[in-house]
JSON list of C-alpha atoms and ligand atoms in Angstrom, two decimals:
[
{"chain": "A", "resi": 286, "resn": "MET", "atom": "CA", "xyz": [-285.31, -56.80, 9.28]},
{"chain": "A", "resi": 287, "resn": "LYS", "atom": "CA", "xyz": [-287.17, -60.38, 8.18]},
{"chain": "A", "resi": 288, "resn": "SER", "atom": "CA", "xyz": [-287.61, -62.19, 10.67]},
{"chain": "A", "resi": 289, "resn": "THR", "atom": "CA", "xyz": [-285.58, -66.25, 10.89]},
{"chain": "A", "resi": 290, "resn": "ASP", "atom": "CA", "xyz": [-289.32, -67.93, 9.92]},
{"chain": "A", "resi": 291, "resn": "ARG", "atom": "CA", "xyz": [-289.46, -64.87, 7.21]},
{"chain": "A", "resi": 292, "resn": "LEU", "atom": "CA", "xyz": [-286.00, -65.98, 6.15]},
{"chain": "A", "resi": 293, "resn": "LEU", "atom": "CA", "xyz": [-286.51, -69.73, 5.48]},
{"chain": "A", "resi": 294, "resn": "LEU", "atom": "CA", "xyz": [-289.66, -69.20, 4.05]},
{"chain": "A", "resi": 295, "resn": "GLU", "atom": "CA", "xyz": [-288.02, -66.42, 1.50]},
{"chain": "A", "resi": 296, "resn": "ASN", "atom": "CA", "xyz": [-285.27, -69.57, 1.18]},
{"chain": "A", "resi": 297, "resn": "LYS", "atom": "CA", "xyz": [-288.27, -72.08, -0.38]},
{"chain": "A", "resi": 298, "resn": "ALA", "atom": "CA", "xyz": [-289.62, -69.19, -2.56]},
{"chain": "A", "resi": 299, "resn": "TRP", "atom": "CA", "xyz": [-285.76, -68.67, -4.01]},
{"chain": "A", "resi": 300, "resn": "VAL", "atom": "CA", "xyz": [-285.04, -71.90, -5.11]},
{"chain": "A", "resi": 301, "resn": "GLN", "atom": "CA", "xyz": [-288.45, -72.20, -6.24]},
{"chain": "A", "resi": 302, "resn": "GLU", "atom": "CA", "xyz": [-288.30, -69.13, -8.52]},
{"chain": "A", "resi": 303, "resn": "LYS", "atom": "CA", "xyz": [-284.56, -70.09, -9.44]},
{"chain": "A", "resi": 304, "resn": "LEU", "atom": "CA", "xyz": [-285.75, -73.34, -10.60]},
{"chain": "A", "resi": 305, "resn": "GLU", "atom": "CA", "xyz": [-288.72, -71.95, -12.69]},
{"chain": "A", "resi": 306, "resn": "GLN", "atom": "CA", "xyz": [-286.66, -69.82, -14.41]},
{"chain": "A", "resi": 307, "resn": "ASP", "atom": "CA", "xyz": [-283.19, -71.70, -15.06]},
{"chain": "A", "resi": 308, "resn": "PRO", "atom": "CA", "xyz": [-284.03, -75.59, -14.79]},
{"chain": "A", "resi": 309, "resn": "GLY", "atom": "CA", "xyz": [-280.41, -76.68, -14.59]},
{"chain": "A", "resi": 310, "resn": "PHE", "atom": "CA", "xyz": [-279.80, -74.28, -11.98]},
{"chain": "A", "resi": 311, "resn": "LEU", "atom": "CA", "xyz": [-279.14, -77.37, -9.33]},
{"chain": "A", "resi": 312, "resn": "ASP", "atom": "CA", "xyz": [-277.14, -79.65, -11.43]},
{"chain": "A", "resi": 313, "resn": "ARG", "atom": "CA", "xyz": [-274.36, -77.30, -12.10]},
{"chain": "A", "resi": 314, "resn": "LEU", "atom": "CA", "xyz": [-274.01, -76.04, -8.54]},
{"chain": "A", "resi": 315, "resn": "ARG", "atom": "CA", "xyz": [-273.56, -79.44, -7.43]},
{"chain": "A", "resi": 316, "resn": "GLN", "atom": "CA", "xyz": [-270.57, -79.62, -9.66]},
{"chain": "A", "resi": 317, "resn": "ASP", "atom": "CA", "xyz": [-267.47, -78.39, -9.16]},
{"chain": "A", "resi": 318, "resn": "ARG", "atom": "CA", "xyz": [-266.55, -75.47, -10.73]},
{"chain": "A", "resi": 319, "resn": "VAL", "atom": "CA", "xyz": [-263.07, -73.92, -11.53]},
{"chain": "A", "resi": 320, "resn": "CYS", "atom": "CA", "xyz": [-262.46, -70.71, -9.04]},
{"chain": "A", "resi": 321, "resn": "GLU", "atom": "CA", "xyz": [-260.04, -68.45, -9.74]},
{"chain": "A", "resi": 322, "resn": "VAL", "atom": "CA", "xyz": [-260.90, -65.82, -7.17]},
{"chain": "A", "resi": 323, "resn": "PHE", "atom": "CA", "xyz": [-260.07, -65.28, -3.73]},
{"chain": "A", "resi": 324, "resn": "TRP", "atom": "CA", "xyz": [-262.11, -62.53, -2.42]},
{"chain": "A", "resi": 325, "resn": "ILE", "atom": "CA", "xyz": [-261.14, -60.57, 0.86]},
{"chain": "A", "resi": 326, "resn": "GLY", "atom": "CA", "xyz": [-263.75, -58.43, 1.73]},
{"chain": "A", "resi": 327, "resn": "CYS", "atom": "CA", "xyz": [-265.99, -56.39, 5.11]},
{"chain": "A", "resi": 328, "resn": "SER", "atom": "CA", "xyz": [-268.87, -57.94, 6.84]},
{"chain": "A", "resi": 329, "resn": "ASP", "atom": "CA", "xyz": [-270.73, -55.13, 6.23]},
{"chain": "A", "resi": 330, "resn": "SER", "atom": "CA", "xyz": [-274.26, -56.44, 5.04]},
{"chain": "A", "resi": 331, "resn": "ARG", "atom": "CA", "xyz": [-274.79, -54.43, 2.24]},
{"chain": "A", "resi": 332, "resn": "VAL", "atom": "CA", "xyz": [-271.61, -55.99, 0.02]},
{"chain": "A", "resi": 333, "resn": "HIS", "atom": "CA", "xyz": [-271.99, -58.75, -1.04]},
{"chain": "A", "resi": 334, "resn": "ALA", "atom": "CA", "xyz": [-269.06, -60.05, -2.93]},
{"chain": "A", "resi": 335, "resn": "ASP", "atom": "CA", "xyz": [-271.20, -62.52, -6.03]},
{"chain": "A", "resi": 336, "resn": "GLU", "atom": "CA", "xyz": [-274.20, -59.97, -6.35]},
{"chain": "A", "resi": 337, "resn": "ILE", "atom": "CA", "xyz": [-272.03, -56.78, -6.37]},
{"chain": "A", "resi": 338, "resn": "THR", "atom": "CA", "xyz": [-269.79, -58.67, -9.38]},
{"chain": "A", "resi": 339, "resn": "ASN", "atom": "CA", "xyz": [-272.42, -60.42, -10.82]},
{"chain": "A", "resi": 340, "resn": "SER", "atom": "CA", "xyz": [-271.04, -63.63, -10.32]},
{"chain": "A", "resi": 341, "resn": "GLU", "atom": "CA", "xyz": [-272.77, -67.09, -10.23]},
{"chain": "A", "resi": 342, "resn": "PRO", "atom": "CA", "xyz": [-272.07, -70.04, -7.70]},
{"chain": "A", "resi": 343, "resn": "GLY", "atom": "CA", "xyz": [-268.65, -71.19, -7.62]},
{"chain": "A", "resi": 344, "resn": "GLU", "atom": "CA", "xyz": [-267.12, -68.58, -9.14]},
{"chain": "A", "resi": 345, "resn": "ILE", "atom": "CA", "xyz": [-265.57, -66.11, -5.81]},
{"chain": "A", "resi": 346, "resn": "LEU", "atom": "CA", "xyz": [-264.15, -67.60, -2.56]},
{"chain": "A", "resi": 347, "resn": "VAL", "atom": "CA", "xyz": [-265.54, -65.29, 0.30]},
{"chain": "A", "resi": 348, "resn": "HIS", "atom": "CA", "xyz": [-263.69, -64.61, 3.04]},
{"chain": "A", "resi": 349, "resn": "ARG", "atom": "CA", "xyz": [-265.46, -61.47, 4.79]},
{"chain": "A", "resi": 350, "resn": "ASN", "atom": "CA", "xyz": [-264.70, -59.99, 8.62]},
{"chain": "A", "resi": 351, "resn": "THR", "atom": "CA", "xyz": [-264.81, -56.86, 9.90]},
{"chain": "A", "resi": 352, "resn": "GLY", "atom": "CA", "xyz": [-263.04, -53.94, 8.33]},
{"chain": "A", "resi": 353, "resn": "ASN", "atom": "CA", "xyz": [-261.44, -56.46, 5.65]},
{"chain": "A", "resi": 354, "resn": "GLN", "atom": "CA", "xyz": [-258.45, -57.18, 7.22]},
{"chain": "A", "resi": 355, "resn": "VAL", "atom": "CA", "xyz": [-255.40, -59.95, 6.20]},
{"chain": "A", "resi": 356, "resn": "SER", "atom": "CA", "xyz": [-254.19, -60.60, 9.82]},
{"chain": "A", "resi": 357, "resn": "HIS", "atom": "CA", "xyz": [-251.04, -62.55, 10.80]},
{"chain": "A", "resi": 358, "resn": "SER", "atom": "CA", "xyz": [-252.63, -63.76, 13.61]},
{"chain": "A", "resi": 359, "resn": "ASP", "atom": "CA", "xyz": [-256.04, -65.03, 12.06]},
{"chain": "A", "resi": 360, "resn": "PHE", "atom": "CA", "xyz": [-256.33, -68.66, 11.30]},
{"chain": "A", "resi": 361, "resn": "ASN", "atom": "CA", "xyz": [-259.32, -68.01, 9.88]},
{"chain": "A", "resi": 362, "resn": "VAL", "atom": "CA", "xyz": [-258.00, -65.23, 6.69]},
{"chain": "A", "resi": 363, "resn": "LEU", "atom": "CA", "xyz": [-254.56, -67.71, 6.83]},
{"chain": "A", "resi": 364, "resn": "GLY", "atom": "CA", "xyz": [-256.32, -71.00, 6.51]},
{"chain": "A", "resi": 365, "resn": "ALA", "atom": "CA", "xyz": [-258.70, -69.56, 3.49]},
{"chain": "A", "resi": 366, "resn": "LEU", "atom": "CA", "xyz": [-256.02, -68.13, 1.70]},
{"chain": "A", "resi": 367, "resn": "GLU", "atom": "CA", "xyz": [-253.58, -71.36, 2.03]},
{"chain": "A", "resi": 368, "resn": "TYR", "atom": "CA", "xyz": [-256.59, -73.51, 0.73]},
{"chain": "A", "resi": 369, "resn": "ALA", "atom": "CA", "xyz": [-257.03, -70.99, -2.45]},
{"chain": "A", "resi": 370, "resn": "VAL", "atom": "CA", "xyz": [-253.82, -70.50, -3.36]},
{"chain": "A", "resi": 371, "resn": "ASN", "atom": "CA", "xyz": [-252.50, -74.15, -2.75]},
{"chain": "A", "resi": 372, "resn": "VAL", "atom": "CA", "xyz": [-255.76, -75.94, -3.60]},
{"chain": "A", "resi": 373, "resn": "LEU", "atom": "CA", "xyz": [-257.85, -74.08, -5.59]},
{"chain": "A", "resi": 374, "resn": "LYS", "atom": "CA", "xyz": [-254.59, -72.88, -7.53]},
{"chain": "A", "resi": 375, "resn": "VAL", "atom": "CA", "xyz": [-256.73, -69.57, -7.60]},
{"chain": "A", "resi": 376, "resn": "LYS", "atom": "CA", "xyz": [-255.18, -66.47, -10.20]},
{"chain": "A", "resi": 377, "resn": "HIS", "atom": "CA", "xyz": [-256.20, -63.33, -7.99]},
{"chain": "A", "resi": 378, "resn": "VAL", "atom": "CA", "xyz": [-256.47, -62.39, -4.73]},
{"chain": "A", "resi": 379, "resn": "ILE", "atom": "CA", "xyz": [-258.90, -59.28, -4.19]},
{"chain": "A", "resi": 380, "resn": "VAL", "atom": "CA", "xyz": [-258.73, -57.64, -0.73]},
{"chain": "A", "resi": 381, "resn": "CYS", "atom": "CA", "xyz": [-262.04, -54.96, -1.57]},
{"chain": "A", "resi": 382, "resn": "GLY", "atom": "CA", "xyz": [-263.35, -52.61, 1.14]},
{"chain": "A", "resi": 383, "resn": "HIS", "atom": "CA", "xyz": [-266.02, -49.92, 0.60]},
{"chain": "A", "resi": 384, "resn": "TYR", "atom": "CA", "xyz": [-266.18, -46.07, 1.96]},
{"chain": "A", "resi": 385, "resn": "ARG", "atom": "CA", "xyz": [-268.37, -45.73, 5.03]},
{"chain": "A", "resi": 386, "resn": "CYS", "atom": "CA", "xyz": [-267.07, -48.41, 6.30]},
{"chain": "A", "resi": 387, "resn": "LYS", "atom": "CA", "xyz": [-268.45, -48.92, 10.33]},
{"chain": "A", "resi": 388, "resn": "GLY", "atom": "CA", "xyz": [-265.89, -50.69, 11.41]},
{"chain": "A", "resi": 389, "resn": "ILE", "atom": "CA", "xyz": [-263.03, -48.08, 9.77]},
{"chain": "A", "resi": 390, "resn": "ARG", "atom": "CA", "xyz": [-265.39, -45.33, 11.38]},
{"chain": "A", "resi": 391, "resn": "ALA", "atom": "CA", "xyz": [-264.93, -47.20, 14.77]},
{"chain": "A", "resi": 392, "resn": "ALA", "atom": "CA", "xyz": [-261.28, -47.64, 14.12]},
{"chain": "A", "resi": 393, "resn": "MET", "atom": "CA", "xyz": [-261.15, -43.47, 13.92]},
{"chain": "A", "resi": 394, "resn": "GLN", "atom": "CA", "xyz": [-262.68, -43.22, 17.86]},
{"chain": "A", "resi": 395, "resn": "LYS", "atom": "CA", "xyz": [-261.25, -44.17, 21.13]},
{"chain": "A", "resi": 396, "resn": "PRO", "atom": "CA", "xyz": [-262.37, -47.83, 21.56]},
{"chain": "A", "resi": 397, "resn": "ASN", "atom": "CA", "xyz": [-265.89, -48.38, 22.86]},
{"chain": "A", "resi": 398, "resn": "PRO", "atom": "CA", "xyz": [-265.08, -49.37, 26.97]},
{"chain": "A", "resi": 399, "resn": "HIS", "atom": "CA", "xyz": [-268.43, -51.93, 25.90]},
{"chain": "A", "resi": 400, "resn": "LEU", "atom": "CA", "xyz": [-266.80, -53.90, 23.58]},
{"chain": "A", "resi": 401, "resn": "PHE", "atom": "CA", "xyz": [-263.67, -55.77, 24.22]},
{"chain": "A", "resi": 402, "resn": "PHE", "atom": "CA", "xyz": [-263.11, -57.97, 21.07]},
{"chain": "A", "resi": 403, "resn": "ALA", "atom": "CA", "xyz": [-263.83, -56.17, 18.30]},
{"chain": "A", "resi": 404, "resn": "ASN", "atom": "CA", "xyz": [-261.77, -53.64, 19.85]},
{"chain": "A", "resi": 405, "resn": "LYS", "atom": "CA", "xyz": [-258.65, -55.60, 19.71]},
{"chain": "A", "resi": 406, "resn": "TRP", "atom": "CA", "xyz": [-260.33, -56.57, 16.22]},
{"chain": "A", "resi": 407, "resn": "LEU", "atom": "CA", "xyz": [-260.24, -52.79, 15.52]},
{"chain": "A", "resi": 408, "resn": "LYS", "atom": "CA", "xyz": [-256.59, -52.14, 16.70]},
{"chain": "A", "resi": 409, "resn": "ASN", "atom": "CA", "xyz": [-254.95, -53.27, 13.27]},
{"chain": "A", "resi": 410, "resn": "ILE", "atom": "CA", "xyz": [-256.43, -50.37, 11.67]},
{"chain": "A", "resi": 411, "resn": "LYS", "atom": "CA", "xyz": [-255.89, -48.01, 14.28]},
{"chain": "A", "resi": 412, "resn": "ASP", "atom": "CA", "xyz": [-252.34, -48.83, 13.54]},
{"chain": "A", "resi": 413, "resn": "VAL", "atom": "CA", "xyz": [-253.01, -47.87, 10.04]},
{"chain": "A", "resi": 414, "resn": "TYR", "atom": "CA", "xyz": [-254.36, -44.75, 10.63]},
{"chain": "A", "resi": 415, "resn": "ARG", "atom": "CA", "xyz": [-251.66, -44.13, 13.25]},
{"chain": "A", "resi": 416, "resn": "MET", "atom": "CA", "xyz": [-249.19, -45.04, 10.25]},
{"chain": "A", "resi": 417, "resn": "HIS", "atom": "CA", "xyz": [-250.69, -42.56, 8.30]},
{"chain": "A", "resi": 418, "resn": "ARG", "atom": "CA", "xyz": [-251.65, -39.92, 10.19]},
{"chain": "A", "resi": 419, "resn": "ARG", "atom": "CA", "xyz": [-250.91, -37.06, 8.44]},
{"chain": "A", "resi": 420, "resn": "GLU", "atom": "CA", "xyz": [-251.79, -38.31, 4.74]},
{"chain": "A", "resi": 421, "resn": "ILE", "atom": "CA", "xyz": [-255.29, -38.56, 6.70]},
{"chain": "A", "resi": 422, "resn": "ASP", "atom": "CA", "xyz": [-255.43, -35.54, 8.86]},
{"chain": "A", "resi": 423, "resn": "ALA", "atom": "CA", "xyz": [-254.87, -33.53, 5.83]},
{"chain": "A", "resi": 424, "resn": "GLU", "atom": "CA", "xyz": [-258.47, -34.46, 4.18]},
{"chain": "A", "resi": 425, "resn": "GLU", "atom": "CA", "xyz": [-260.49, -31.49, 4.99]},
{"chain": "A", "resi": 426, "resn": "SER", "atom": "CA", "xyz": [-263.79, -33.30, 6.17]},
{"chain": "A", "resi": 427, "resn": "GLU", "atom": "CA", "xyz": [-264.86, -35.93, 8.63]},
{"chain": "A", "resi": 428, "resn": "ASP", "atom": "CA", "xyz": [-266.08, -38.16, 5.18]},
{"chain": "A", "resi": 429, "resn": "GLY", "atom": "CA", "xyz": [-262.90, -37.69, 3.31]},
{"chain": "A", "resi": 430, "resn": "ARG", "atom": "CA", "xyz": [-260.77, -38.53, 6.34]},
{"chain": "A", "resi": 431, "resn": "TRP", "atom": "CA", "xyz": [-262.62, -41.36, 7.19]},
{"chain": "A", "resi": 432, "resn": "ASN", "atom": "CA", "xyz": [-262.77, -42.37, 3.39]},
{"chain": "A", "resi": 433, "resn": "ARG", "atom": "CA", "xyz": [-258.68, -41.82, 2.76]},
{"chain": "A", "resi": 434, "resn": "LEU", "atom": "CA", "xyz": [-258.42, -44.55, 5.87]},
{"chain": "A", "resi": 435, "resn": "ALA", "atom": "CA", "xyz": [-260.50, -47.03, 4.50]},
{"chain": "A", "resi": 436, "resn": "GLU", "atom": "CA", "xyz": [-258.61, -46.72, 0.92]},
{"chain": "A", "resi": 437, "resn": "LEU", "atom": "CA", "xyz": [-255.16, -47.01, 2.84]},
{"chain": "A", "resi": 438, "resn": "ASN", "atom": "CA", "xyz": [-256.29, -49.71, 4.89]},
{"chain": "A", "resi": 439, "resn": "VAL", "atom": "CA", "xyz": [-257.36, -51.44, 1.61]},
{"chain": "A", "resi": 440, "resn": "ILE", "atom": "CA", "xyz": [-253.67, -50.93, 0.66]},
{"chain": "A", "resi": 441, "resn": "GLU", "atom": "CA", "xyz": [-252.15, -52.00, 3.98]},
{"chain": "A", "resi": 442, "resn": "GLN", "atom": "CA", "xyz": [-253.95, -55.63, 4.05]},
{"chain": "A", "resi": 443, "resn": "VAL", "atom": "CA", "xyz": [-252.82, -56.35, 0.07]},
{"chain": "A", "resi": 444, "resn": "HIS", "atom": "CA", "xyz": [-249.46, -55.60, 1.30]},
{"chain": "A", "resi": 445, "resn": "ASN", "atom": "CA", "xyz": [-250.38, -58.20, 4.73]},
{"chain": "A", "resi": 446, "resn": "LEU", "atom": "CA", "xyz": [-250.92, -60.56, 2.20]},
{"chain": "A", "resi": 447, "resn": "ALA", "atom": "CA", "xyz": [-247.87, -60.25, 0.11]},
{"chain": "A", "resi": 448, "resn": "HIS", "atom": "CA", "xyz": [-245.76, -60.81, 3.24]},
{"chain": "A", "resi": 449, "resn": "THR", "atom": "CA", "xyz": [-247.05, -63.96, 3.99]},
{"chain": "A", "resi": 450, "resn": "ALA", "atom": "CA", "xyz": [-244.89, -67.56, 3.05]},
{"chain": "A", "resi": 451, "resn": "ILE", "atom": "CA", "xyz": [-248.16, -68.76, 0.88]},
{"chain": "A", "resi": 452, "resn": "ILE", "atom": "CA", "xyz": [-247.93, -65.67, -1.14]},
{"chain": "A", "resi": 453, "resn": "GLN", "atom": "CA", "xyz": [-244.00, -65.48, -1.50]},
{"chain": "A", "resi": 454, "resn": "ARG", "atom": "CA", "xyz": [-244.30, -69.40, -1.82]},
{"chain": "A", "resi": 455, "resn": "ALA", "atom": "CA", "xyz": [-246.30, -69.55, -4.89]},
{"chain": "A", "resi": 456, "resn": "TRP", "atom": "CA", "xyz": [-244.43, -66.41, -6.94]},
{"chain": "A", "resi": 457, "resn": "LYS", "atom": "CA", "xyz": [-241.48, -68.21, -6.05]},
{"chain": "A", "resi": 458, "resn": "ALA", "atom": "CA", "xyz": [-243.21, -71.34, -8.34]},
{"chain": "A", "resi": 459, "resn": "ASP", "atom": "CA", "xyz": [-244.02, -68.87, -10.46]},
{"chain": "A", "resi": 460, "resn": "ARG", "atom": "CA", "xyz": [-247.44, -69.32, -10.55]},
{"chain": "A", "resi": 461, "resn": "ASP", "atom": "CA", "xyz": [-249.51, -66.40, -12.21]},
{"chain": "A", "resi": 462, "resn": "LEU", "atom": "CA", "xyz": [-250.58, -64.97, -9.01]},
{"chain": "A", "resi": 463, "resn": "LEU", "atom": "CA", "xyz": [-252.03, -61.55, -8.48]},
{"chain": "A", "resi": 464, "resn": "LEU", "atom": "CA", "xyz": [-252.82, -59.33, -5.85]},
{"chain": "A", "resi": 465, "resn": "HIS", "atom": "CA", "xyz": [-255.69, -56.81, -5.85]},
{"chain": "A", "resi": 466, "resn": "GLY", "atom": "CA", "xyz": [-256.53, -53.76, -4.30]},
{"chain": "A", "resi": 467, "resn": "TRP", "atom": "CA", "xyz": [-260.17, -52.73, -4.63]},
{"chain": "A", "resi": 468, "resn": "ILE", "atom": "CA", "xyz": [-262.92, -50.62, -2.95]},
{"chain": "A", "resi": 469, "resn": "TYR", "atom": "CA", "xyz": [-266.25, -50.35, -3.12]},
{"chain": "A", "resi": 470, "resn": "GLY", "atom": "CA", "xyz": [-268.89, -47.21, -3.31]},
{"chain": "A", "resi": 471, "resn": "LEU", "atom": "CA", "xyz": [-272.04, -47.69, -1.50]},
{"chain": "A", "resi": 472, "resn": "HIS", "atom": "CA", "xyz": [-273.27, -44.24, -3.28]},
{"chain": "A", "resi": 473, "resn": "ASP", "atom": "CA", "xyz": [-272.71, -45.60, -6.61]},
{"chain": "A", "resi": 474, "resn": "GLY", "atom": "CA", "xyz": [-272.50, -49.30, -6.27]},
{"chain": "A", "resi": 475, "resn": "ILE", "atom": "CA", "xyz": [-269.08, -49.20, -8.70]},
{"chain": "A", "resi": 476, "resn": "ILE", "atom": "CA", "xyz": [-266.00, -50.69, -7.76]},
{"chain": "A", "resi": 477, "resn": "ARG", "atom": "CA", "xyz": [-262.50, -48.52, -8.13]},
{"chain": "A", "resi": 478, "resn": "GLU", "atom": "CA", "xyz": [-259.03, -50.12, -8.48]},
{"chain": "A", "resi": 479, "resn": "LEU", "atom": "CA", "xyz": [-256.57, -49.01, -5.86]},
{"chain": "A", "resi": 480, "resn": "MET", "atom": "CA", "xyz": [-253.68, -51.30, -6.46]},
{"chain": "A", "resi": 481, "resn": "THR", "atom": "CA", "xyz": [-252.31, -54.61, -8.14]},
{"chain": "A", "resi": 482, "resn": "LEU", "atom": "CA", "xyz": [-248.93, -56.15, -6.90]},
{"chain": "A", "resi": 483, "resn": "THR", "atom": "CA", "xyz": [-247.66, -58.45, -9.57]},
{"chain": "A", "resi": 484, "resn": "PRO", "atom": "CA", "xyz": [-244.85, -61.64, -8.73]},
{"chain": "A", "resi": 485, "resn": "ASP", "atom": "CA", "xyz": [-242.17, -59.89, -9.69]},
{"chain": "A", "resi": 486, "resn": "ILE", "atom": "CA", "xyz": [-242.67, -56.85, -6.79]},
{"chain": "A", "resi": 487, "resn": "GLN", "atom": "CA", "xyz": [-239.66, -55.82, -4.80]},
{"chain": "A", "resi": 488, "resn": "LEU", "atom": "CA", "xyz": [-240.20, -57.29, -1.56]},
{"chain": "A", "resi": 489, "resn": "ASP", "atom": "CA", "xyz": [-238.66, -55.86, 1.71]},
{"chain": "A", "resi": 490, "resn": "PRO", "atom": "CA", "xyz": [-236.45, -57.51, 2.52]},
{"chain": "A", "resi": 491, "resn": "LEU", "atom": "CA", "xyz": [-238.21, -57.17, 6.43]},
{"chain": "A", "resi": 492, "resn": "TYR", "atom": "CA", "xyz": [-240.58, -59.28, 5.29]},
{"chain": "A", "resi": 493, "resn": "GLN", "atom": "CA", "xyz": [-238.99, -61.46, 2.96]},
{"chain": "A", "resi": 494, "resn": "TYR", "atom": "CA", "xyz": [-239.24, -65.47, 3.47]},
{"chain": "A", "resi": 495, "resn": "ASP", "atom": "CA", "xyz": [-235.92, -67.32, 2.87]},
{"chain": "A", "resi": 496, "resn": "LEU", "atom": "CA", "xyz": [-237.98, -70.25, 0.08]},
{"chain": "A", "resi": 497, "resn": "ASP", "atom": "CA", "xyz": [-236.62, -73.48, -0.47]},
{"chain": "B", "resi": 89, "resn": "CO", "atom": "CO1", "xyz": [-267.54, -52.16, 6.48]}
]
């Protein structure tokens, strides 16, 4: 683990190195770029959206939280989504989970009595486990159950996106906006596509807003 002094020193070395390789780097960074992707990923320090997709600064707007959740009571993710969809007018919203996610594993266990807020945050993932318990528990190994919940959690979070008025309003306005569920393998570095929702999806009326 690097100390904070080391991080600041490395930052200076990084700028110098970057400018040696690419003198126009900072000039480009100052300019606005067309950002077509909003990424909702896990906070895990091993999963960096820009790095694993080989993206340049400015290409992806990123929101991260434990277990890549889209909670309708989380103003952080909803505010970022609203900005991405209504202001940046992104064309893709991606929920990207990952295998061997510690948040998912914690959600499969009894609440940790020493982590009051973390337990609350993991509650939604526990609900995903409960909703799909039979399917997940049919997996033979502990790793299999862990990874299947990671996949099903991504799928549920994409549905949570489709259940927001933000997305429904964009779709009603004929916006070309796709929702994607992806999962990243820490073991091989590969992202797998789990699902895509398109504007013509038939939403369950339970979640459908009456929009003007
Ligand atoms: Co994680």
